[in-house]
Coordinates of C-alpha atoms in Angstrom, one line a residue:
G20 CA 26.9 53.8 -55.7
N21 CA 25.1 50.6 -57.0
D22 CA 26.8 48.2 -54.5
S23 CA 23.6 47.7 -52.6
L24 CA 22.0 46.1 -55.7
C25 CA 24.5 43.4 -56.1
C26 CA 22.9 41.1 -53.5
M27 CA 19.6 40.9 -55.4
S28 CA 19.1 37.7 -57.4
V29 CA 16.7 39.4 -59.8
L30 CA 17.6 42.7 -61.4
P31 CA 15.2 45.7 -61.1
Y32 CA 13.3 47.1 -64.0
C33 CA 14.4 50.8 -63.6
P34 CA 18.0 51.9 -62.6
P35 CA 18.5 53.9 -59.5
V36 CA 17.7 57.7 -59.7
N37 CA 20.0 58.5 -56.7
T38 CA 22.4 56.3 -54.8
D39 CA 23.5 58.9 -52.2
R40 CA 24.0 57.4 -48.7
P41 CA 22.1 59.0 -45.8
T42 CA 23.7 61.8 -43.9
P43 CA 24.1 61.5 -40.1
R44 CA 21.1 63.9 -39.7
Q45 CA 18.9 61.7 -42.0
E46 CA 19.9 58.6 -40.1
A47 CA 19.0 60.3 -36.8
C48 CA 15.7 61.3 -38.3
S49 CA 15.0 57.7 -39.4
V50 CA 15.7 56.4 -35.9
A51 CA 13.3 58.9 -34.4
F52 CA 10.8 58.1 -37.2
E53 CA 10.8 54.4 -36.4
H54 CA 10.5 55.1 -32.7
M55 CA 7.4 57.2 -33.5
L56 CA 5.9 54.3 -35.4
R57 CA 6.6 51.9 -32.6
H58 CA 5.6 53.9 -29.5
T59 CA 3.2 56.5 -30.8
Y60 CA 1.3 54.5 -33.4
H61 CA 2.0 51.1 -31.9
L62 CA 2.7 49.4 -35.3
Y63 CA 4.8 46.6 -33.9
E64 CA 3.6 43.5 -32.0
S65 CA 5.1 41.9 -28.9
E66 CA 7.1 38.7 -28.8
E67 CA 4.1 36.9 -27.1
E68 CA 1.8 37.9 -30.0
M69 CA 4.4 36.7 -32.6
Q70 CA 4.6 33.3 -30.8
R71 CA 0.8 33.0 -30.7
R72 CA 0.7 33.5 -34.5
E73 CA 3.3 30.8 -35.0
E74 CA 1.2 28.4 -32.9
V75 CA -2.0 29.2 -34.8
L76 CA -0.2 28.6 -38.1
A77 CA 1.2 25.2 -36.9
N78 CA -2.3 24.1 -35.7
L79 CA -3.9 25.2 -39.0
S80 CA -1.3 23.3 -40.9
V81 CA -2.1 20.1 -39.0
I82 CA -5.8 20.6 -39.8
I83 CA -5.1 21.0 -43.5
R84 CA -2.9 17.9 -43.6
D85 CA -5.5 15.8 -41.8
W86 CA -8.2 17.1 -44.1
I87 CA -6.3 16.2 -47.2
R88 CA -5.4 12.8 -45.8
S89 CA -9.1 12.1 -45.2
L90 CA -10.0 13.2 -48.7
A91 CA -7.3 10.9 -50.1
Q92 CA -8.8 8.0 -48.2
R93 CA -12.4 8.8 -49.3
K94 CA -11.3 9.2 -52.9
D95 CA -9.0 6.1 -52.7
V96 CA -5.9 8.1 -53.7
S97 CA -2.4 7.3 -52.7
Y98 CA -0.2 10.4 -52.1
G99 CA 2.4 9.3 -49.6
D100 CA 3.8 12.1 -47.5
G101 CA 3.0 14.8 -50.1
G102 CA -0.1 16.3 -48.6
G103 CA -1.1 19.9 -48.5
R104 CA 1.1 22.8 -47.4
I105 CA 0.3 26.1 -45.8
F106 CA 2.2 29.2 -47.0
T107 CA 1.9 32.8 -45.7
F108 CA 2.1 36.0 -47.8
G109 CA 1.1 39.6 -47.5
S110 CA 2.2 41.8 -44.5
Y111 CA 3.0 38.8 -42.2
R112 CA 5.4 37.3 -44.8
L113 CA 6.9 40.7 -45.5
G114 CA 7.5 41.3 -41.8
V115 CA 5.4 44.4 -41.6
H116 CA 2.3 43.2 -39.8
G117 CA 1.1 44.9 -36.6
P118 CA -0.8 43.9 -33.5
N119 CA -4.2 42.2 -34.3
A120 CA -3.4 42.2 -38.0
D121 CA -4.7 39.3 -40.1
I122 CA -2.5 36.6 -41.6
D123 CA -2.9 35.9 -45.3
T124 CA -2.4 32.2 -45.9
L125 CA -2.6 29.8 -48.8
C126 CA -3.5 26.1 -48.8
V127 CA -1.6 24.4 -51.7
A128 CA -3.2 21.0 -52.4
P129 CA -2.5 18.1 -54.8
N130 CA -4.6 17.5 -57.9
F131 CA -7.2 15.3 -56.4
V132 CA -8.4 18.1 -54.1
E133 CA -11.1 20.3 -55.6
R134 CA -12.1 23.8 -54.8
E135 CA -15.5 22.5 -53.9
D136 CA -13.8 20.2 -51.3
F137 CA -12.2 23.3 -49.8
F138 CA -15.5 25.2 -49.4
S139 CA -17.5 22.1 -48.2
S140 CA -15.6 19.5 -46.3
L141 CA -12.8 21.8 -45.0
H142 CA -15.4 24.4 -44.2
T143 CA -17.3 21.9 -42.2
R144 CA -14.2 20.7 -40.4
L145 CA -13.3 24.3 -39.4
A146 CA -16.9 25.2 -38.4
T147 CA -16.9 22.4 -35.9
N148 CA -13.5 23.4 -34.4
P149 CA -14.0 25.2 -31.1
R150 CA -11.0 27.4 -31.7
V151 CA -12.5 28.7 -35.0
T152 CA -15.0 31.6 -34.9
E153 CA -16.6 33.9 -37.4
L154 CA -16.0 31.6 -40.3
Q155 CA -17.0 33.3 -43.5
P156 CA -16.6 31.7 -47.0
V157 CA -16.4 34.3 -49.9
R158 CA -16.6 32.1 -53.0
E159 CA -17.6 35.0 -55.3
A160 CA -14.6 37.1 -54.6
H161 CA -12.1 37.8 -57.4
V162 CA -9.8 35.5 -55.3
P163 CA -12.0 33.1 -53.4
V164 CA -11.2 33.0 -49.7
M165 CA -12.3 31.7 -46.3
K166 CA -12.1 34.2 -43.5
M167 CA -12.0 33.2 -39.9
Y168 CA -10.6 33.8 -36.4
F169 CA -8.4 31.0 -35.2
A170 CA -7.7 31.2 -31.5
G171 CA -8.4 34.9 -31.7
V172 CA -6.0 35.4 -34.7
Q173 CA -7.7 36.6 -37.9
I174 CA -6.9 34.4 -40.9
D175 CA -7.6 34.8 -44.6
L176 CA -7.2 31.3 -46.2
L177 CA -6.9 30.9 -50.0
F178 CA -6.8 27.7 -52.0
A179 CA -4.7 26.5 -54.9
K180 CA -5.0 23.1 -56.6
L181 CA -1.8 22.1 -58.4
S182 CA -1.4 19.7 -61.4
E183 CA 1.0 17.5 -59.4
S184 CA -0.3 14.6 -57.3
V185 CA 2.3 15.2 -54.5
I186 CA 3.3 18.4 -52.7
P187 CA 6.9 17.7 -51.6
Q188 CA 8.4 19.2 -48.4
D189 CA 11.0 21.1 -50.4
F190 CA 8.2 22.6 -52.6
D191 CA 9.5 25.8 -54.3
I192 CA 6.6 28.1 -54.8
L193 CA 8.6 30.4 -57.1
D194 CA 9.1 27.7 -59.7
K195 CA 7.1 28.7 -62.8
K196 CA 6.0 25.2 -63.5
H197 CA 3.5 25.4 -60.6
V198 CA 1.4 28.0 -62.4
R199 CA 1.1 26.0 -65.6
N200 CA -1.9 23.7 -66.2
V201 CA -3.9 25.1 -63.2
D202 CA -7.2 26.9 -63.1
E203 CA -7.3 30.7 -63.1
K204 CA -8.4 31.0 -59.5
S205 CA -5.4 28.9 -58.4
V206 CA -3.0 31.1 -60.4
L207 CA -4.4 34.2 -58.6
S208 CA -4.1 32.5 -55.2
L209 CA -0.6 31.3 -55.9
N210 CA 0.4 34.7 -57.1
G211 CA 0.0 36.2 -53.6
C212 CA 2.8 34.0 -52.2
R213 CA 4.9 34.3 -55.3
V214 CA 4.7 38.1 -55.4
T215 CA 5.6 38.5 -51.7
D216 CA 8.7 36.3 -52.0
Q217 CA 9.8 38.1 -55.2
I218 CA 9.4 41.5 -53.6
L219 CA 11.7 40.4 -50.8
K220 CA 14.3 39.4 -53.4
L221 CA 14.0 42.7 -55.3
V222 CA 14.3 45.1 -52.4
P223 CA 17.8 46.5 -51.9
N224 CA 17.4 47.4 -48.2
I225 CA 15.0 45.2 -46.3
D226 CA 15.0 47.2 -43.1
A227 CA 14.3 50.6 -44.7
F228 CA 11.7 48.9 -46.9
R229 CA 9.8 47.5 -43.9
T230 CA 9.9 50.7 -41.9
T231 CA 8.7 52.7 -44.9
L232 CA 5.9 50.2 -45.8
R233 CA 4.6 50.2 -42.2
A234 CA 4.3 54.0 -42.3
I235 CA 2.7 54.0 -45.8
K236 CA 0.1 51.4 -44.7
L237 CA -0.7 53.5 -41.6
W238 CA -1.1 56.6 -43.8
A239 CA -3.3 54.8 -46.4
K240 CA -5.6 53.4 -43.7
R241 CA -6.0 56.8 -42.0
R242 CA -6.7 58.6 -45.2
G243 CA -9.2 55.9 -46.3
V244 CA -7.4 54.6 -49.4
Y245 CA -6.4 51.1 -48.2
S246 CA -8.9 48.7 -49.8
N247 CA -8.4 46.6 -52.9
V248 CA -12.0 45.4 -52.9
M249 CA -13.3 49.0 -52.8
G250 CA -11.1 50.1 -55.7
Y251 CA -8.2 51.6 -53.9
F252 CA -4.8 50.0 -53.4
G253 CA -4.5 46.8 -51.4
G254 CA -1.6 45.5 -49.4
V255 CA 0.3 44.0 -52.2
S256 CA 0.0 47.2 -54.4
W257 CA 1.3 49.4 -51.5
A258 CA 4.2 46.9 -51.0
I259 CA 5.2 46.9 -54.7
L260 CA 5.0 50.7 -54.8
V261 CA 7.2 51.1 -51.8
A262 CA 9.6 48.5 -53.2
F263 CA 9.7 50.5 -56.5
V264 CA 10.7 53.7 -54.6
C265 CA 13.4 51.7 -52.7
Q266 CA 14.8 50.5 -56.0
L267 CA 15.1 54.2 -57.2
Y268 CA 16.8 55.2 -54.0
P269 CA 18.6 52.0 -52.9
N270 CA 20.7 53.5 -50.1
A271 CA 18.2 55.9 -48.7
C272 CA 16.9 55.6 -45.1
S273 CA 13.2 55.4 -44.2
H274 CA 12.9 59.1 -43.4
T275 CA 14.1 60.0 -46.9
L276 CA 12.2 57.2 -48.6
M277 CA 8.9 58.6 -47.2
A278 CA 9.4 62.0 -48.8
K279 CA 10.6 60.4 -52.1
F280 CA 7.6 58.0 -52.1
F281 CA 5.0 60.9 -52.2
K282 CA 7.2 62.8 -54.7
V283 CA 7.2 59.9 -57.1
C284 CA 3.5 59.1 -56.7
T285 CA 2.5 62.8 -57.2
E286 CA 4.6 63.4 -60.3
W287 CA 4.1 59.9 -61.9
H288 CA 2.1 59.9 -65.1
W289 CA -0.4 57.3 -64.1
N290 CA -1.7 55.4 -67.1
E291 CA -1.2 52.0 -68.8
R292 CA 1.8 53.4 -70.7
L293 CA 3.7 53.8 -67.5
P294 CA 3.1 50.9 -65.2
I295 CA 4.9 50.6 -61.9
M296 CA 7.1 47.5 -62.3
L297 CA 9.9 46.0 -60.2
T298 CA 11.3 43.7 -62.9
R299 CA 10.7 42.9 -66.6
I300 CA 7.6 41.0 -67.6
D301 CA 8.3 37.4 -68.4
D302 CA 6.2 36.6 -71.5
S303 CA 8.2 33.6 -72.6
D304 CA 5.2 31.1 -72.5
P305 CA 2.4 32.2 -74.8
S306 CA 0.0 29.7 -73.2
V307 CA 0.1 31.7 -69.9
P308 CA -1.6 35.1 -70.2
V309 CA 0.4 38.1 -68.7
W310 CA -0.4 41.8 -68.4
N311 CA 0.0 43.2 -71.8
P312 CA -2.0 46.4 -72.8
E313 CA -0.9 46.0 -76.4
K314 CA -2.6 42.7 -76.8
N315 CA -5.4 42.8 -74.2
H316 CA -8.1 45.4 -74.5
R317 CA -9.0 45.0 -70.8
D318 CA -5.4 45.8 -69.7
R319 CA -5.6 49.1 -71.7
Q320 CA -8.5 50.2 -69.4
H321 CA -6.3 50.1 -66.3
L322 CA -5.9 53.6 -64.8
M323 CA -3.0 53.1 -62.3
P324 CA -1.3 49.8 -63.1
I325 CA 1.1 48.3 -60.6
I326 CA 2.4 45.1 -62.0
T327 CA 3.2 42.0 -59.8
P328 CA 6.9 40.9 -60.1
A329 CA 6.2 37.2 -60.1
Y330 CA 5.3 35.1 -63.2
P331 CA 2.7 35.5 -64.6
A332 CA 2.7 39.3 -64.3
M333 CA -0.7 40.8 -63.4
N334 CA -2.0 44.2 -62.5
S335 CA -2.6 44.3 -58.8
T336 CA -4.7 47.5 -59.1
H337 CA -7.2 46.3 -61.7
N338 CA -10.1 47.4 -59.4
V339 CA -9.1 51.1 -59.5
C340 CA -11.8 53.1 -61.2
E341 CA -12.1 56.8 -62.1
S342 CA -13.5 57.8 -58.7
T343 CA -10.9 56.0 -56.6
A344 CA -8.0 57.0 -58.9
R345 CA -9.0 60.7 -58.4
V346 CA -9.1 60.2 -54.6
L347 CA -5.7 58.5 -54.6
K348 CA -4.1 61.2 -56.7
E349 CA -5.5 63.9 -54.4
E350 CA -4.1 62.1 -51.3
F351 CA -0.7 61.7 -52.9
R352 CA -0.7 65.5 -53.8
R353 CA -1.8 66.5 -50.3
A354 CA 0.9 64.4 -48.6
Y355 CA 3.6 65.8 -50.8
E356 CA 2.6 69.4 -50.7
R357 CA 1.7 69.6 -47.0
V358 CA 4.6 67.6 -45.5
C359 CA 7.0 65.8 -47.8
R360 CA 8.1 68.6 -50.1
D361 CA 9.5 70.5 -47.1
I362 CA 11.3 67.4 -45.9
E363 CA 12.7 66.7 -49.3
N364 CA 14.0 70.3 -49.5
N365 CA 15.6 70.0 -46.1
D366 CA 13.3 72.6 -44.7
M367 CA 12.3 70.6 -41.6
R368 CA 12.6 73.3 -39.0
L369 CA 14.8 70.9 -37.0
Q370 CA 18.1 71.2 -35.3
A371 CA 21.2 69.3 -36.7
V372 CA 20.4 66.4 -34.4
P373 CA 16.6 66.4 -34.1
S374 CA 14.8 65.2 -31.0
R375 CA 12.2 62.5 -31.3
E376 CA 9.5 65.1 -30.4
E377 CA 10.7 67.4 -33.3
V378 CA 10.6 64.6 -35.8
E379 CA 7.1 63.5 -34.7
M380 CA 5.9 67.1 -34.9
V381 CA 7.0 67.3 -38.6
W382 CA 5.4 64.0 -39.6
Q383 CA 2.2 64.3 -37.6
P384 CA 0.2 66.2 -40.3
L385 CA 0.8 63.4 -42.7
F386 CA -1.1 60.9 -40.6
E387 CA -4.1 63.1 -39.8
P388 CA -7.3 61.0 -40.5
F389 CA -9.4 62.0 -43.4
P390 CA -12.6 63.7 -42.0
F391 CA -14.9 61.7 -44.2
F392 CA -18.1 62.3 -42.3
T393 CA -17.6 66.1 -42.3
S394 CA -16.4 66.4 -45.8
F395 CA -19.6 66.0 -47.9
K396 CA -23.1 67.4 -47.7
H397 CA -24.6 64.2 -49.3
Y398 CA -23.9 60.5 -48.6
M399 CA -25.1 57.2 -49.9
Q400 CA -25.7 54.7 -47.2
I401 CA -25.7 51.0 -48.1
D402 CA -27.2 48.8 -45.3
I403 CA -26.6 45.1 -45.5
I404 CA -29.0 43.2 -43.2
A405 CA -29.5 39.6 -42.0
D406 CA -31.2 37.9 -39.1
T407 CA -28.1 36.3 -37.6
E408 CA -24.4 37.3 -37.3
S409 CA -23.3 34.2 -39.2
S410 CA -25.7 35.0 -42.1
L411 CA -24.7 38.6 -42.1
R412 CA -21.0 37.7 -42.4
T413 CA -21.7 35.7 -45.5
W414 CA -24.1 38.2 -47.0
A415 CA -21.8 41.2 -46.2
G416 CA -18.8 39.5 -47.6
Y417 CA -20.6 39.0 -50.9
C418 CA -22.1 42.5 -51.1
E419 CA -18.7 44.2 -50.2
S420 CA -17.0 42.3 -53.0
K421 CA -19.6 43.8 -55.5
L422 CA -19.7 47.4 -54.2
R423 CA -17.2 48.5 -56.8
T424 CA -19.9 47.6 -59.4
L425 CA -22.2 50.2 -57.7
V426 CA -19.4 52.8 -58.0
L427 CA -18.9 52.0 -61.7
N428 CA -22.7 52.3 -62.2
L429 CA -22.8 55.7 -60.5
E430 CA -19.9 56.9 -62.5
Q431 CA -22.1 56.7 -65.6
V432 CA -24.3 59.5 -64.3
P433 CA -23.1 62.9 -65.4
D434 CA -22.0 65.5 -62.8
V435 CA -21.7 63.0 -60.0
E436 CA -18.4 62.3 -58.1
I437 CA -18.2 59.3 -55.8
H438 CA -15.9 58.9 -52.8
P439 CA -16.2 55.3 -51.4
W440 CA -15.2 54.9 -47.8
P441 CA -13.6 51.5 -47.1
S442 CA -14.6 51.0 -43.4
S443 CA -18.0 49.5 -42.5
F444 CA -20.1 50.1 -39.4
S445 CA -21.9 47.3 -37.5
H446 CA -25.3 48.1 -35.8
T447 CA -28.8 46.7 -35.5
V448 CA -32.1 47.6 -37.2
Q449 CA -35.7 46.8 -36.6
R450 CA -37.5 44.4 -38.9
T451 CA -40.9 42.7 -38.9
R452 CA -40.6 38.9 -38.5
H453 CA -42.9 36.0 -37.7
V454 CA -42.0 34.8 -34.3
P455 CA -43.5 32.1 -32.0
V456 CA -46.4 33.2 -29.8
P457 CA -45.4 33.1 -26.0
N458 CA -46.6 29.8 -24.5
K459 CA -48.0 28.7 -27.9
P460 CA -45.0 27.3 -29.8
D461 CA -47.2 26.1 -32.7
E462 CA -48.5 29.6 -33.4
R463 CA -46.7 32.5 -35.0
M464 CA -47.3 36.3 -34.9
S465 CA -45.7 39.3 -36.5
A466 CA -43.4 41.3 -34.3
E467 CA -40.7 44.0 -34.5
V468 CA -37.3 42.4 -33.8
K469 CA -33.7 43.6 -33.9
V470 CA -31.6 42.1 -36.7
F471 CA -28.0 42.6 -37.6
A472 CA -26.7 45.1 -40.1
T473 CA -23.5 46.5 -41.4
S474 CA -23.3 49.8 -43.4
F475 CA -21.0 51.3 -46.0
F476 CA -21.0 54.9 -47.1
F477 CA -20.1 56.8 -50.2
G478 CA -19.6 60.5 -50.1
L479 CA -21.3 62.3 -53.0
K480 CA -20.5 65.6 -54.8
F481 CA -22.6 67.1 -57.6
A482 CA -21.5 69.5 -60.2
S483 CA -23.8 72.0 -62.0
L484 CA -27.3 70.4 -62.1
P485 CA -30.6 71.6 -63.7
R486 CA -32.6 73.8 -61.4
D487 CA -36.4 73.5 -61.0
P488 CA -37.9 76.8 -62.2
R489 CA -40.6 76.7 -59.5
S490 CA -38.8 75.6 -56.4
G491 CA -35.4 76.7 -57.3
N492 CA -34.1 73.3 -56.2
Q493 CA -31.7 71.0 -58.0
S494 CA -32.2 67.3 -58.3
I495 CA -30.6 64.2 -59.7
N496 CA -32.1 60.8 -60.3
L497 CA -29.8 57.8 -59.4
A498 CA -32.6 55.2 -59.7
T499 CA -31.1 53.4 -62.8
P500 CA -27.6 52.7 -61.5
V501 CA -28.8 51.8 -58.1
S502 CA -31.6 49.5 -59.3
R503 CA -29.2 47.8 -61.7
F504 CA -26.9 47.0 -58.8
I505 CA -29.7 45.8 -56.5
T506 CA -30.9 43.5 -59.2
Q507 CA -27.5 42.0 -59.6
I508 CA -27.0 41.5 -55.9
N509 CA -30.5 39.9 -55.4
H510 CA -29.7 37.3 -58.1
W511 CA -27.0 35.7 -56.0
A512 CA -27.6 32.0 -56.0
E513 CA -26.8 31.7 -52.2
K514 CA -29.0 34.5 -51.1
K515 CA -31.4 33.6 -48.3
E516 CA -34.7 35.0 -47.4
D517 CA -33.4 37.0 -44.4
M518 CA -30.7 38.7 -46.4
E519 CA -31.5 42.3 -47.4
I520 CA -29.8 45.3 -48.9
C521 CA -31.1 48.8 -48.6
I522 CA -29.6 51.9 -50.3
M523 CA -30.6 55.3 -49.2
H524 CA -29.6 59.0 -49.4
V525 CA -28.6 60.8 -46.2
T526 CA -27.4 64.3 -45.7
R527 CA -24.5 65.2 -43.4
K528 CA -26.8 66.5 -40.7
N529 CA -28.9 63.3 -40.8
L530 CA -26.1 60.8 -40.6
P531 CA -27.0 57.9 -38.3
S532 CA -25.6 57.8 -34.7
F533 CA -23.5 54.7 -35.3
V534 CA -21.0 56.6 -37.5
P535 CA -18.4 59.1 -36.1
L536 CA -20.1 62.5 -35.6
G537 CA -23.5 61.1 -36.6
G538 CA -26.7 61.7 -34.6
P539 CA -28.4 64.9 -33.4
K540 CA -26.7 68.1 -34.5
R541 CA -24.4 70.2 -32.3
K542 CA -21.2 72.1 -33.0
V543 CA -18.0 70.2 -32.5
T544 CA -14.4 71.4 -32.5
E545 CA -11.9 70.4 -35.1
V546 CA -10.1 68.3 -32.4
E547 CA -13.3 66.3 -31.7
A548 CA -13.7 65.7 -35.5
N549 CA -10.2 64.3 -35.9
V550 CA -10.5 62.1 -32.8
A551 CA -13.9 60.8 -33.7
Q552 CA -12.8 59.8 -37.2
S553 CA -9.4 58.3 -36.3
P554 CA -8.9 54.7 -37.3
S555 CA -9.0 53.6 -33.7
A556 CA -12.7 54.5 -33.7
V557 CA -13.5 52.4 -36.7
S558 CA -10.6 49.9 -37.0
N559 CA -12.7 46.9 -36.5
G560 CA -15.6 48.1 -38.7
T561 CA -17.7 49.3 -35.7
A562 CA -18.3 52.7 -34.2
T563 CA -19.5 53.8 -30.8
P564 CA -22.8 55.7 -31.1
T565 CA -22.4 59.4 -30.4
S566 CA -24.6 62.4 -30.3
V567 CA -22.2 64.6 -32.1
A568 CA -23.0 66.2 -35.5
P569 CA -20.5 67.1 -38.2
V570 CA -19.1 70.5 -39.1
A571 CA -17.4 71.6 -42.3
P572 CA -13.7 70.8 -42.2
T573 CA -11.1 73.5 -42.2
V574 CA -9.6 73.8 -45.6
P575 CA -5.8 74.3 -45.5
P576 CA -4.4 77.2 -47.6
A577 CA -3.3 76.2 -51.0
V578 CA 0.3 75.4 -51.4
P579 CA 1.9 76.9 -54.6
P580 CA 3.2 74.2 -56.9
P581 CA 7.0 73.8 -57.2
K582 CA 8.8 75.5 -60.1
K583 CA 8.9 73.2 -63.1
T584 CA 12.3 71.8 -63.6
K585 CA 13.7 68.6 -65.0
S586 CA 12.6 66.5 -62.1
E587 CA 13.8 63.0 -61.1
S588 CA 10.3 61.7 -61.9
E589 CA 10.5 63.2 -65.5
V590 CA 13.9 61.5 -66.0
L591 CA 12.4 58.3 -64.6
T592 CA 9.4 58.6 -66.9
Q593 CA 11.6 58.9 -70.0
Q594 CA 13.6 55.9 -68.9
T595 CA 10.4 53.9 -68.4
Q596 CA 9.0 54.9 -71.7
Q597 CA 12.2 53.9 -73.4
R598 CA 12.3 50.5 -71.7
L599 CA 8.6 49.8 -72.5
S600 CA 9.4 50.8 -76.1
T601 CA 12.4 48.5 -76.3
N602 CA 10.3 45.7 -74.7
G603 CA 8.2 45.8 -77.8
N604 CA 4.8 46.4 -76.3
P605 CA 3.8 50.0 -75.8
P606 CA 0.0 50.3 -75.9
P607 CA -1.4 52.2 -78.9
S608 CA -3.3 54.8 -76.8
S609 CA -3.6 56.0 -73.3
A610 CA -6.7 55.4 -71.3
P611 CA -8.5 58.6 -70.4
S612 CA -7.8 59.7 -66.9
S613 CA -10.2 61.7 -64.7
E614 CA -8.4 64.2 -62.4
S615 CA -10.0 66.8 -60.3
S616 CA -8.4 69.1 -57.8
D617 CA -11.6 69.5 -55.8
P618 CA -12.3 67.2 -52.9
V619 CA -14.7 64.4 -53.8
A620 CA -18.2 63.9 -52.5
R621 CA -21.0 61.4 -52.9
A622 CA -24.7 60.8 -51.9
P623 CA -26.9 57.8 -51.0
V624 CA -30.2 56.6 -52.3
N625 CA -33.5 55.0 -51.3
L626 CA -34.4 51.5 -52.5
K627 CA -38.1 51.7 -52.1
K628 CA -38.7 55.0 -54.0
P629 CA -37.5 56.6 -57.2
V630 CA -33.9 57.6 -56.3
I631 CA -34.1 61.3 -56.7
I632 CA -31.8 63.4 -54.6
K633 CA -33.0 67.0 -54.1
L634 CA -30.5 69.7 -53.4
K635 CA -31.8 72.9 -51.8
S636 CA -30.3 76.0 -53.2

């Protein structure tokens, strides 16, 4: 049953758990499942859109080559025909991108091109190009990036400087020599392309992998757990995780892989002793650091490690913290217990040859949006403000890249649980500014003007807190963690006078009107709640103002856990532990994990006053 593995040029790390081929019924379910993804959820783009993306990439490649040629002339460097190259990675390279998705791209440049050139002269060249809009450099990100729209197509452009003076046309990005003698940021940037290409080599069934990954990405976005910068899993982590499950069930169709995915993720013992890995870690070169929790203290702190398959091996989920790990585990458990356990046990309530409608009815509960704005009594609202849209893009990009620090700060406060929401919401706020006096351009006056803002929200939940003996109220002071974060943000070297961040506490009934179900209170139905909080309402980071108020979500009845038997995941765990042990680097101890079966909640804070949240009894 291992025939499907023979085509892979790199062997997987774990052997298959099950090599059964799909039954006719499972194949029929998979066909209907893909039809649902295509026609109900519209996850596939048209031929015209694909062609437009190819044209944009070709135009961007010309700009990059012209830019490097001009740099060579200015620096008096001879490089022949070996100028820069553009590579794609992420969902576009994997073939799982949907309509209006961004394209992850990498500019690979010879050794005379500096990162400062990328963020200065190339930025200037792009800023003056009429086809480029919303250009936003994010230098401070873990992997520095320039974000933009090129002819309407969203582009994330990374940069890597190689040690070679020439980039040949037959450049092999998987060759290990290209990550030697380069700076850390270039290694991180190169790893995106190298990981994507290696995943495609390690997956036994590309079509089943792609269909499953499309569905998992849809689920993760609807449940609010798709965001590397916010501490959840990013695109590469979800791709590796799906590829790992495909390796365990190499002959399974997408319908079966979906159920197995949530089984594995629910039963997996997440810690640094049991990383998700597609292939063995190559540590042959001691001069290049790789993920190794035995040697590196920082690696031992990783809570849900998913290791990249390309050299040098890294943990793609290093941003995961206690709060987001708890949310991820809860979502895995919900998906398995509500939907996938029944499918796995063949209890699908379907006929032998199911109709498309029956298959869609079975899977629909999995993709229900998480009702974030009706799930908590308290929220923390983070407003990021600037006078112009361009200034706000720069400022918001920096602040978003640091929000995980705020989560870590809040985690130090006892009895507080945080649930970060990855979507942001664009709106305007009133601010006092000095503006020209009408008909007197040399004079200024103070006036209230509308400025641009984008807001993030954390849900907050509090455990038992001390109660005031007089009022009977409970309170908690979050001033210290918030102030520490504000101080860090305000010390950014590129911060301008019009850039502002404001953090405040809001209750569910006082949510602003620009978020789903925010505004003046009135009762809403459960259907309204699901529609208002669906990704279509917030997919581009904006929300239509509404006068609807939240209601408490309906809690589904608890599903009894399955009887404890020697499961496939336990067998897999033993195999993985043995392989880690024989690899010679089991970490000395497990990082503590924080699991809670309760839903998570969070609360916001006020910048101008002591951050004390009062909870009425």
